[in-house]
GROMACS .gro file of N, CA and C in nm:
model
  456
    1UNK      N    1  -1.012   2.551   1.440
    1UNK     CA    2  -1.020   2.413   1.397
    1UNK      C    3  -0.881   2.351   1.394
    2UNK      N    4  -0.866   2.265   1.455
    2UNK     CA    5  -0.763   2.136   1.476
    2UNK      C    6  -0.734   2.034   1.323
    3UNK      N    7  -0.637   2.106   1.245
    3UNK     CA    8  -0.594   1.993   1.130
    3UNK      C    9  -0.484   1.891   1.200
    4UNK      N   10  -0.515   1.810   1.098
    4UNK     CA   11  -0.434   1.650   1.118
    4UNK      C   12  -0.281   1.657   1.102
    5UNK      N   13  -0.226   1.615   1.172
    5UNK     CA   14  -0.057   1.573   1.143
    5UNK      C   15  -0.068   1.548   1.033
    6UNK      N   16   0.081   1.542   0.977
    6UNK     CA   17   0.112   1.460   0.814
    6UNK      C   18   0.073   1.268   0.902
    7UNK      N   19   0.125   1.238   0.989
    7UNK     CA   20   0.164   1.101   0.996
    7UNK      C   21   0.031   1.127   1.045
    8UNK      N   22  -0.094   1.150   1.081
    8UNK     CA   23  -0.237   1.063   1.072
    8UNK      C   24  -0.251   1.077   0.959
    9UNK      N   25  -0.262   1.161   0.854
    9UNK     CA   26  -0.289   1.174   0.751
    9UNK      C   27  -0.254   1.035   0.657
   10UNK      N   28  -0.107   1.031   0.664
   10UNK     CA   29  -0.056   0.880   0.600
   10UNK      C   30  -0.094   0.787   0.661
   11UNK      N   31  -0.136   0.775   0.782
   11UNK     CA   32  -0.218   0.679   0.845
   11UNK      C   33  -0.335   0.632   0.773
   12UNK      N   34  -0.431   0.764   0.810
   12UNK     CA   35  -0.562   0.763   0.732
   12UNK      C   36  -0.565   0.653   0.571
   13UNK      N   37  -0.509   0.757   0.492
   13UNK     CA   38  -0.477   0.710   0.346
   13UNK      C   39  -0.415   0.601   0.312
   14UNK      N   40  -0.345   0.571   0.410
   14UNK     CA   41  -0.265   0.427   0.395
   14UNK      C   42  -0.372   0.323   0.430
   15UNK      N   43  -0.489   0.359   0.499
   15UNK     CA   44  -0.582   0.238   0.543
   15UNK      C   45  -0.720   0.238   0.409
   16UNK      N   46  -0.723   0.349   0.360
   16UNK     CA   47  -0.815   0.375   0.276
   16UNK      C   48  -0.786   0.339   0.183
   17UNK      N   49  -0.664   0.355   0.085
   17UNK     CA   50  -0.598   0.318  -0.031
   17UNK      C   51  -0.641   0.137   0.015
   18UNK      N   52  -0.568   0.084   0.101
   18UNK     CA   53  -0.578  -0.044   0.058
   18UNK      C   54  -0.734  -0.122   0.088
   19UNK      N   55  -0.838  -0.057   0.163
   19UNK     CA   56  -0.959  -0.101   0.213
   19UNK      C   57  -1.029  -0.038   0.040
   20UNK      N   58  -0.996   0.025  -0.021
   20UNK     CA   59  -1.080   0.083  -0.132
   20UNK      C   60  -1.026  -0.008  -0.265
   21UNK      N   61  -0.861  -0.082  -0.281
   21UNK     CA   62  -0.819  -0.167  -0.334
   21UNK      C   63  -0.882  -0.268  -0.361
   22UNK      N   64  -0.914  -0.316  -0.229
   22UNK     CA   65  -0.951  -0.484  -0.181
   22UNK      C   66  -1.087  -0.471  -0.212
   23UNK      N   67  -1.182  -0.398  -0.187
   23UNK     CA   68  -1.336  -0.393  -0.220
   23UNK      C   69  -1.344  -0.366  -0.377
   24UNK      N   70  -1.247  -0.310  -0.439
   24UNK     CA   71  -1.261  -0.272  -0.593
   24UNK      C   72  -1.209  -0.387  -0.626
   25UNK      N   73  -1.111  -0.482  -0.590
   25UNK     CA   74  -1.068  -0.593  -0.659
   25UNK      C   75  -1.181  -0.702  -0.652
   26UNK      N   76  -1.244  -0.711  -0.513
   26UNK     CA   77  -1.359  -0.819  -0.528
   26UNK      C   78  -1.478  -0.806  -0.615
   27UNK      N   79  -1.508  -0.674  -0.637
   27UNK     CA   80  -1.598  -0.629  -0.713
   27UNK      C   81  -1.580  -0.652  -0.833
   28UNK      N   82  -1.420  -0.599  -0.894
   28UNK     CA   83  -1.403  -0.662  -1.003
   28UNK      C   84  -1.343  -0.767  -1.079
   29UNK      N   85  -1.348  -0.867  -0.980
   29UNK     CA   86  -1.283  -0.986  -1.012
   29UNK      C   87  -1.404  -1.104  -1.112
   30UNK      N   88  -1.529  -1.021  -1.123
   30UNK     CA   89  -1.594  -1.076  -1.194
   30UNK      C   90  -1.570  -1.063  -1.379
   31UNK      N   91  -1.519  -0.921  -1.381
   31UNK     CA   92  -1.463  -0.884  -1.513
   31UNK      C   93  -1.362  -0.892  -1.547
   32UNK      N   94  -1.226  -0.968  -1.460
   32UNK     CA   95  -1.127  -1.046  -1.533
   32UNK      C   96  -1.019  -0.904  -1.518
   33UNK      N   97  -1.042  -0.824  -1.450
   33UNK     CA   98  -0.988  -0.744  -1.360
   33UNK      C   99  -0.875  -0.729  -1.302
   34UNK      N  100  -0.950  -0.818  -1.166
   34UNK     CA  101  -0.773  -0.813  -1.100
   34UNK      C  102  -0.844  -0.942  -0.977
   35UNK      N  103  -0.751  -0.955  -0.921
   35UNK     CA  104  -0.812  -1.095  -0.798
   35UNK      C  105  -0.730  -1.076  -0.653
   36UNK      N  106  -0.748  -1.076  -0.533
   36UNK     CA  107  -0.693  -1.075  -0.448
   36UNK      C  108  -0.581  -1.152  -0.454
   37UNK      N  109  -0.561  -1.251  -0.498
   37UNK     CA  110  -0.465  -1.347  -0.498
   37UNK      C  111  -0.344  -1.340  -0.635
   38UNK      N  112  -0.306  -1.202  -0.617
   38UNK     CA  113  -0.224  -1.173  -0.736
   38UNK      C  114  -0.073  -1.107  -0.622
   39UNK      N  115  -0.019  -1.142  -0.725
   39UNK     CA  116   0.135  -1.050  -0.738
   39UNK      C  117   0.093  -0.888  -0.704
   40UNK      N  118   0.007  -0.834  -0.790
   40UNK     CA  119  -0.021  -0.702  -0.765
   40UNK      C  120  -0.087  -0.659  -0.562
   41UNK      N  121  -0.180  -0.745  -0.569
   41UNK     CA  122  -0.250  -0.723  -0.438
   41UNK      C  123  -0.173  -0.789  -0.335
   42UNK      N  124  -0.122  -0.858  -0.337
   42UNK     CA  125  -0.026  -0.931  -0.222
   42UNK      C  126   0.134  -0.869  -0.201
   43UNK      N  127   0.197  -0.828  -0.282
   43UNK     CA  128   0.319  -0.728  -0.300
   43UNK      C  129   0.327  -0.619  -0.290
   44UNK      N  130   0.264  -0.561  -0.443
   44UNK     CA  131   0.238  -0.418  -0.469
   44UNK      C  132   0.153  -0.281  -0.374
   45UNK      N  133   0.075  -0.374  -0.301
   45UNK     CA  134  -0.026  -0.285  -0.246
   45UNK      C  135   0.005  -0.240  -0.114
   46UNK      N  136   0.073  -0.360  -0.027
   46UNK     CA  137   0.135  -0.270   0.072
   46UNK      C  138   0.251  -0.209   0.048
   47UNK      N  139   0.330  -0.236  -0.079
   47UNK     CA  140   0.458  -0.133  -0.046
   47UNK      C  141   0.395   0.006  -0.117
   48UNK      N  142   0.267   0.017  -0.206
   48UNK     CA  143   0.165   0.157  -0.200
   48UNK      C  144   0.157   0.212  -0.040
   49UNK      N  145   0.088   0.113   0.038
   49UNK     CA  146   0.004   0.178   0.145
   49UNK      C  147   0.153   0.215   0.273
   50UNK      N  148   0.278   0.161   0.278
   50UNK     CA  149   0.379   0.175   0.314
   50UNK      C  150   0.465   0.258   0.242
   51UNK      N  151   0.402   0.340   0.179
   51UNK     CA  152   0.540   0.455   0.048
   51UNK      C  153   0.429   0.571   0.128
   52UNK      N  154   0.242   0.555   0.108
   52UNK     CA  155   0.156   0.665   0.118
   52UNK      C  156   0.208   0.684   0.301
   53UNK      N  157   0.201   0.585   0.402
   53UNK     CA  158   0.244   0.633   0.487
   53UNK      C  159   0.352   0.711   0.473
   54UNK      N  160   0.487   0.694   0.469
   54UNK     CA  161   0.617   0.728   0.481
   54UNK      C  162   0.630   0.867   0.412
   55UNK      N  163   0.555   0.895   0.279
   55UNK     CA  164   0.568   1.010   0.250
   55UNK      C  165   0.512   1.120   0.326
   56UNK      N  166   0.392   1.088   0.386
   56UNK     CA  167   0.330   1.212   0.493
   56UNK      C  168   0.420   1.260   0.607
   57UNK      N  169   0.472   1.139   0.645
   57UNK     CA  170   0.601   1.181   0.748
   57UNK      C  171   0.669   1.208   0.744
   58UNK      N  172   0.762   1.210   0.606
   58UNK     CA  173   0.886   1.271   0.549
   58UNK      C  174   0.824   1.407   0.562
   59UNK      N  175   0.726   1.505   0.542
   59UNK     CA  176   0.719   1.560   0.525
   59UNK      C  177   0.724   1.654   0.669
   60UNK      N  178   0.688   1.614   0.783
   60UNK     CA  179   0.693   1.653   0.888
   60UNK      C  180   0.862   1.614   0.972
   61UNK      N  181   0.895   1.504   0.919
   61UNK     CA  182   1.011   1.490   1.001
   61UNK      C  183   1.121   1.449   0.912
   62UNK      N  184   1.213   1.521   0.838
   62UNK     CA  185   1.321   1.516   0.695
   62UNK      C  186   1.428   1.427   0.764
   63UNK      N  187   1.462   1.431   0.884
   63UNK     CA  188   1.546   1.339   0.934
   63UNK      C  189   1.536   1.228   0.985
   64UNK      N  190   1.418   1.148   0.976
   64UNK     CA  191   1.406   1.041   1.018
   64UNK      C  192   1.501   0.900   0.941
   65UNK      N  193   1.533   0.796   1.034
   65UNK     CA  194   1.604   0.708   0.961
   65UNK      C  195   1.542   0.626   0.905
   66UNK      N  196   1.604   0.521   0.863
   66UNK     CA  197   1.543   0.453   0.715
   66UNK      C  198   1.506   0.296   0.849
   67UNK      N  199   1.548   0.322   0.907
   67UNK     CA  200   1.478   0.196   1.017
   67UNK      C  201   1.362   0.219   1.090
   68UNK      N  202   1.347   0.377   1.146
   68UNK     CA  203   1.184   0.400   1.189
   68UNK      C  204   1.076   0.405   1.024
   69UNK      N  205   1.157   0.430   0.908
   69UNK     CA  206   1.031   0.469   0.816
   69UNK      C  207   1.012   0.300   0.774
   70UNK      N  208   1.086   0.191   0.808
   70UNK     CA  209   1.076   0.023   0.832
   70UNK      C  210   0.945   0.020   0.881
   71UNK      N  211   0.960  -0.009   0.995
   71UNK     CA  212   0.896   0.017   1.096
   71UNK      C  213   0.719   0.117   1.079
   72UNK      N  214   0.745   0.254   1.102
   72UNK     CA  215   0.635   0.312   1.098
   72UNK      C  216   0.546   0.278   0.982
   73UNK      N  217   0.597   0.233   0.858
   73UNK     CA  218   0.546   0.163   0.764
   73UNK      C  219   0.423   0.034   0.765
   74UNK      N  220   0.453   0.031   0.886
   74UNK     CA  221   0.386  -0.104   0.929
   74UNK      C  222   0.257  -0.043   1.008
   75UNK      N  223   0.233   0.081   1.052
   75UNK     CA  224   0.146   0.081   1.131
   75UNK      C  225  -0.052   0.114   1.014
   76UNK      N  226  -0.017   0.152   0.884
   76UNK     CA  227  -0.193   0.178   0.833
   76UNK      C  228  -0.211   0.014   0.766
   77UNK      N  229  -0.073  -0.057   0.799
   77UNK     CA  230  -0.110  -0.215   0.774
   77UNK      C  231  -0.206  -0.280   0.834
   78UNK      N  232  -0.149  -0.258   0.959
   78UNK     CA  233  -0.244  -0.321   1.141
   78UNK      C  234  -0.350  -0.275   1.096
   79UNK      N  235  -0.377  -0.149   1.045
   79UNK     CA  236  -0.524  -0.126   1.088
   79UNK      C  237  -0.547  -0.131   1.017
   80UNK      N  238  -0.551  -0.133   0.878
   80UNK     CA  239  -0.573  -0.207   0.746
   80UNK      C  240  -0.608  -0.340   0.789
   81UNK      N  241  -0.581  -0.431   0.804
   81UNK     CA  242  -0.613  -0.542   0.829
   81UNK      C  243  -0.695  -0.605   0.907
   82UNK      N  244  -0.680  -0.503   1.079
   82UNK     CA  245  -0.791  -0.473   1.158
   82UNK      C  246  -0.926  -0.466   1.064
   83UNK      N  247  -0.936  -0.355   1.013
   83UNK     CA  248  -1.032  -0.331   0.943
   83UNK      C  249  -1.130  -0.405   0.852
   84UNK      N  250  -1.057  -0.478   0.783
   84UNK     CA  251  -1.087  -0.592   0.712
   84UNK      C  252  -1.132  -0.701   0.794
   85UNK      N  253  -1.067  -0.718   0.937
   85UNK     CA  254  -1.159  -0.852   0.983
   85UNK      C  255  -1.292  -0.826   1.044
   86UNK      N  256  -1.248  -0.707   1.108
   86UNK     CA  257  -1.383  -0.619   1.139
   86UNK      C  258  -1.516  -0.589   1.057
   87UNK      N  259  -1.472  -0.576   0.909
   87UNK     CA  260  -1.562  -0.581   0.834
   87UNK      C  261  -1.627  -0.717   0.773
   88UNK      N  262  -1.549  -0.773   0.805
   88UNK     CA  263  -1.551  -0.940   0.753
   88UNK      C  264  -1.514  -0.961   0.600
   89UNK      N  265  -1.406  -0.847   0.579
   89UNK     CA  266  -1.376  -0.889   0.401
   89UNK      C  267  -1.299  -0.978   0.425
   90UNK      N  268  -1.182  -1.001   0.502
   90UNK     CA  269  -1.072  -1.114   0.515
   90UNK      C  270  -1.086  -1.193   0.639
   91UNK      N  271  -1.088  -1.329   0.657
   91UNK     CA  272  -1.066  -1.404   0.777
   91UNK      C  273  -0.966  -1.361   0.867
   92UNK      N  274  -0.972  -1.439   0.952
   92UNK     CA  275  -0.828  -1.426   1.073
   92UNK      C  276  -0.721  -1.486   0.986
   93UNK      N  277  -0.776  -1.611   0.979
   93UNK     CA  278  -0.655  -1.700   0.920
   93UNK      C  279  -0.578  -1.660   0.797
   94UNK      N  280  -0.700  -1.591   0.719
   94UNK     CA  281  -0.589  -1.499   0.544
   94UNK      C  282  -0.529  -1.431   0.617
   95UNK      N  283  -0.554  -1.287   0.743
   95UNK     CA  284  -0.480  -1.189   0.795
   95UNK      C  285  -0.352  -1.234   0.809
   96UNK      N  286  -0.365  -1.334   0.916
   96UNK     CA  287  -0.278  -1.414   0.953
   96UNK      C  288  -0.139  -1.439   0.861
   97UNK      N  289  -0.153  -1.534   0.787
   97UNK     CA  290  -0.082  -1.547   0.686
   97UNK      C  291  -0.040  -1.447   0.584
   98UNK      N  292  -0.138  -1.343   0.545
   98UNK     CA  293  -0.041  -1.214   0.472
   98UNK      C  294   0.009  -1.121   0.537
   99UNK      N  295  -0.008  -1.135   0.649
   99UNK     CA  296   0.087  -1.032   0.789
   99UNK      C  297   0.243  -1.006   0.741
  100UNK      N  298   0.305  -1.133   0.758
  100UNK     CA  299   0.446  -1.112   0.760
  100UNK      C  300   0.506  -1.031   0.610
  101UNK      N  301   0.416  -1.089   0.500
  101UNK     CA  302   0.455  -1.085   0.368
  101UNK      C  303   0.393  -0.895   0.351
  102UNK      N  304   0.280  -0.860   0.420
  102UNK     CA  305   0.231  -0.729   0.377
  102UNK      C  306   0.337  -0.633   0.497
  103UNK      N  307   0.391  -0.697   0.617
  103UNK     CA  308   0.455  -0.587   0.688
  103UNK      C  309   0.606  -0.569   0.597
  104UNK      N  310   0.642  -0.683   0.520
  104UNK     CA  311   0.772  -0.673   0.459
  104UNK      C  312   0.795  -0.573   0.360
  105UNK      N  313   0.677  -0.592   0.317
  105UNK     CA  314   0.717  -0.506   0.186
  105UNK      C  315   0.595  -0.361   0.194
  106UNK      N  316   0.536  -0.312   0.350
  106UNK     CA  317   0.524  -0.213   0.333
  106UNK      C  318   0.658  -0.154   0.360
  107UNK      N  319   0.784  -0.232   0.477
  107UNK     CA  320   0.864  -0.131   0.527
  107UNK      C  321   0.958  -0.112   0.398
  108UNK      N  322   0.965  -0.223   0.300
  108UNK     CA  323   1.039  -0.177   0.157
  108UNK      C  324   0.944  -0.064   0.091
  109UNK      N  325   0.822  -0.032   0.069
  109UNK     CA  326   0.757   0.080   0.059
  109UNK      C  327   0.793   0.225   0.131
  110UNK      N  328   0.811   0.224   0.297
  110UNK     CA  329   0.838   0.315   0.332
  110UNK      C  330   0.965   0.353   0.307
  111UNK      N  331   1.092   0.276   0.323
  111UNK     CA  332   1.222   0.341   0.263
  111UNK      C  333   1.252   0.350   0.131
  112UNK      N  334   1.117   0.333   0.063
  112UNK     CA  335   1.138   0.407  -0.092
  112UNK      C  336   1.075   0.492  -0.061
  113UNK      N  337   0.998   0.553  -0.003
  113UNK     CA  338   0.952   0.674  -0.036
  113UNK      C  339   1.058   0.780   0.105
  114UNK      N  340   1.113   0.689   0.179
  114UNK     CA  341   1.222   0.807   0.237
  114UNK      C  342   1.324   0.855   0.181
  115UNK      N  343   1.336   0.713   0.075
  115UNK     CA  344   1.467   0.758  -0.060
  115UNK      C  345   1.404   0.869  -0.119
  116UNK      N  346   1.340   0.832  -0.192
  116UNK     CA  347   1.279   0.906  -0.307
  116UNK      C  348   1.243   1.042  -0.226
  117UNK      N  349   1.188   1.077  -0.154
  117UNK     CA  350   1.129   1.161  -0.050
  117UNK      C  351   1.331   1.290  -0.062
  118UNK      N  352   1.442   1.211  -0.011
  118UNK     CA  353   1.526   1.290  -0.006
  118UNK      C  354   1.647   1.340  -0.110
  119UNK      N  355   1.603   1.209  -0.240
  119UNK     CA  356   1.652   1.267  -0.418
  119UNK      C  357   1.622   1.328  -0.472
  120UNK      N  358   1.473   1.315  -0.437
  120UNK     CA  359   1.381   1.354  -0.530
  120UNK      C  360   1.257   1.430  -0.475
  121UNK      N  361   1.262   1.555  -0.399
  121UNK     CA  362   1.165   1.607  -0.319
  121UNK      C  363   1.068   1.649  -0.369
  122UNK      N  364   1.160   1.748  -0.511
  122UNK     CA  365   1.018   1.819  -0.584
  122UNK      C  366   0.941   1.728  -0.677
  123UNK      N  367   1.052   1.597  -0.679
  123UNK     CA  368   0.913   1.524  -0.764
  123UNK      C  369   0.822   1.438  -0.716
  124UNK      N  370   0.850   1.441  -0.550
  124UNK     CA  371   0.758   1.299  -0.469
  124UNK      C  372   0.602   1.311  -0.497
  125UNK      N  373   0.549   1.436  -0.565
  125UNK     CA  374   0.437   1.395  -0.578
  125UNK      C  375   0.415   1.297  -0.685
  126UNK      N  376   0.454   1.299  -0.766
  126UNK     CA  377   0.461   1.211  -0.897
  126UNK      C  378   0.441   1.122  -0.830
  127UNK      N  379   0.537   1.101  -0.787
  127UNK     CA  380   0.603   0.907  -0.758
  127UNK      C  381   0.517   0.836  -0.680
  128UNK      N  382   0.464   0.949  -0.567
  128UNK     CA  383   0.391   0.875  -0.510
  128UNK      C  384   0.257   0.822  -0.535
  129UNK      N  385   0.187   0.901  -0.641
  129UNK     CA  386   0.085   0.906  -0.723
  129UNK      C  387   0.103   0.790  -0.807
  130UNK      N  388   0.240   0.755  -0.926
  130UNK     CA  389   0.268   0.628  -0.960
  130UNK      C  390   0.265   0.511  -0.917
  131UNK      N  391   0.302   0.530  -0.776
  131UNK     CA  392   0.352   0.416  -0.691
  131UNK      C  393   0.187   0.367  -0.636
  132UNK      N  394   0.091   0.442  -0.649
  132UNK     CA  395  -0.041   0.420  -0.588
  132UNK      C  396  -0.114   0.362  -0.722
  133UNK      N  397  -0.085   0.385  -0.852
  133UNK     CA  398  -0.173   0.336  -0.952
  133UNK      C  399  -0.078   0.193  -0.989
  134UNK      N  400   0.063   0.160  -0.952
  134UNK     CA  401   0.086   0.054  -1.027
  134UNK      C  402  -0.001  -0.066  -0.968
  135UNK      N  403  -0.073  -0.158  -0.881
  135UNK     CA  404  -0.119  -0.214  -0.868
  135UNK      C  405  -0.230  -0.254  -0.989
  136UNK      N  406  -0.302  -0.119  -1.004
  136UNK     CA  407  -0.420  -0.098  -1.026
  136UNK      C  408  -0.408  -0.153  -1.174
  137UNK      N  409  -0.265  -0.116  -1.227
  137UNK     CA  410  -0.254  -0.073  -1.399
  137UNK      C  411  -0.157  -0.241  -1.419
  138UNK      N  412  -0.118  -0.275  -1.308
  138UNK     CA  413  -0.066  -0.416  -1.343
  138UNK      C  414  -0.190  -0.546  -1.277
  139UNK      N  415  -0.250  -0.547  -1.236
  139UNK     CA  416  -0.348  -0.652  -1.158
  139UNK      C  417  -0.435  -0.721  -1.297
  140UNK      N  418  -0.518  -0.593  -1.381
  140UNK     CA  419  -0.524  -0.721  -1.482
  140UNK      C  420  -0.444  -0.732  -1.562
  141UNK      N  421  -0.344  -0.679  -1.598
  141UNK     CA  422  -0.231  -0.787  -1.683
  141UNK      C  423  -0.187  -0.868  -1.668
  142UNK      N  424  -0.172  -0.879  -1.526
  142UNK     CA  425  -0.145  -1.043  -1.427
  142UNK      C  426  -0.250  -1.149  -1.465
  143UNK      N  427  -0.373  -1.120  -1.424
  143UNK     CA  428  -0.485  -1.180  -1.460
  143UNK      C  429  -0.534  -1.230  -1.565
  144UNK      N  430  -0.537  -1.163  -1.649
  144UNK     CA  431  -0.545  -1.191  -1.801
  144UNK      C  432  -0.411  -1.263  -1.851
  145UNK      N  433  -0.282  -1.246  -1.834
  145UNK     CA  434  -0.155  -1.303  -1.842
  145UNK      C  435  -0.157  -1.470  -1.818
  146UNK      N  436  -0.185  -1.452  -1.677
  146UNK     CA  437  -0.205  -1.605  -1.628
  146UNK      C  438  -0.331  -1.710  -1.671
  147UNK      N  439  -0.468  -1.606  -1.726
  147UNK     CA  440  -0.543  -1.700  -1.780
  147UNK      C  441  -0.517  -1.728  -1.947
  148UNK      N  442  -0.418  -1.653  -2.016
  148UNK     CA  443  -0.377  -1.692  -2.091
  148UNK      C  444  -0.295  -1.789  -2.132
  149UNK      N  445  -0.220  -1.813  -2.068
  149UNK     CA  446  -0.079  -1.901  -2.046
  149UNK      C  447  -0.229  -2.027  -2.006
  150UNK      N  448  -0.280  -2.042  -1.921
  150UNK     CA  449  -0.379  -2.158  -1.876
  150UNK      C  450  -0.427  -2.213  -1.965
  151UNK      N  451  -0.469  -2.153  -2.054
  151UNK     CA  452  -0.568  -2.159  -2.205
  151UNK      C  453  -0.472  -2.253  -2.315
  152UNK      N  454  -0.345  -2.234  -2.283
  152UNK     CA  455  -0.252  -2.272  -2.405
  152UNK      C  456  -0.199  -2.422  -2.371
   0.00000   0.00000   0.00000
């Protein structure tokens, strides 16, 4: 039996993390949750799905530079997003427009986790595990934050 590279692997997970995000945020945007249209989901989530890539590949290739883990960072975005129009969770036109802003700050995702990946080796599981729940653990504090401040 044929196992997966590290970099499909971060592929894989990098498209799943954020396709399992976006369906849990719509779902729970009825309970005051979290909302697509947050700081958390528009920032936070690709530099998650751009750290989950970059770390699978650090792991296969220790010398890579901090301009391909830019770069390769960008690729479980595409199909992240692919995915989403395909499924019909996001239009062309939202894709469109969070393209530039989700490729930016996955490739700031991937050269934190090539940093962190070469300071901090024995602890990248942590981090990267952190780096995958902060969305989750800041989205309704955003939410609730901002409908508070509204209220006043």
């Amino acid at each position: 039996m044929r196992t997966l590279s590290p970099k499909y692997i971060g592929i894989i997970l990098g498209v799943l993390y954020g396709i399992s995000i976006r369906v849990f945020l719509e779902f729970s945007d009825a309970f005051n949750f979290g909302s697509l249209v947050t700081i958390s989901f528009m920032f936070l989530v690709p530099i998650a799905i751009g750290y989950i890539r970059i770390y699978f590949e650090c792991k296969l290739n220790k010398s890579m530079s901090y301009k391909h883990m830019a770069v390769k960072a960008w690729q479980p975005i595409f199909v992240f997003l692919l995915v989403s129009i395909v499924t019909l969770l996001e239009g062309s036109i939202c894709v469109a427009m969070a393209l530039p802003a989700f490729m930016l700050f996955a490739s700031i995702g991937g050269v934190l986790a090539g940093f962190v990946h070469r300071k901090l080796e024995k602890e990248s599981k942590k981090v990267v595990m952190s780096v995958a729940l902060i969305p989750l653990i800041l989205s309704p504090l955003e939410v609730n934050f901002f409908k508070a401040i509204a209220n006043i």
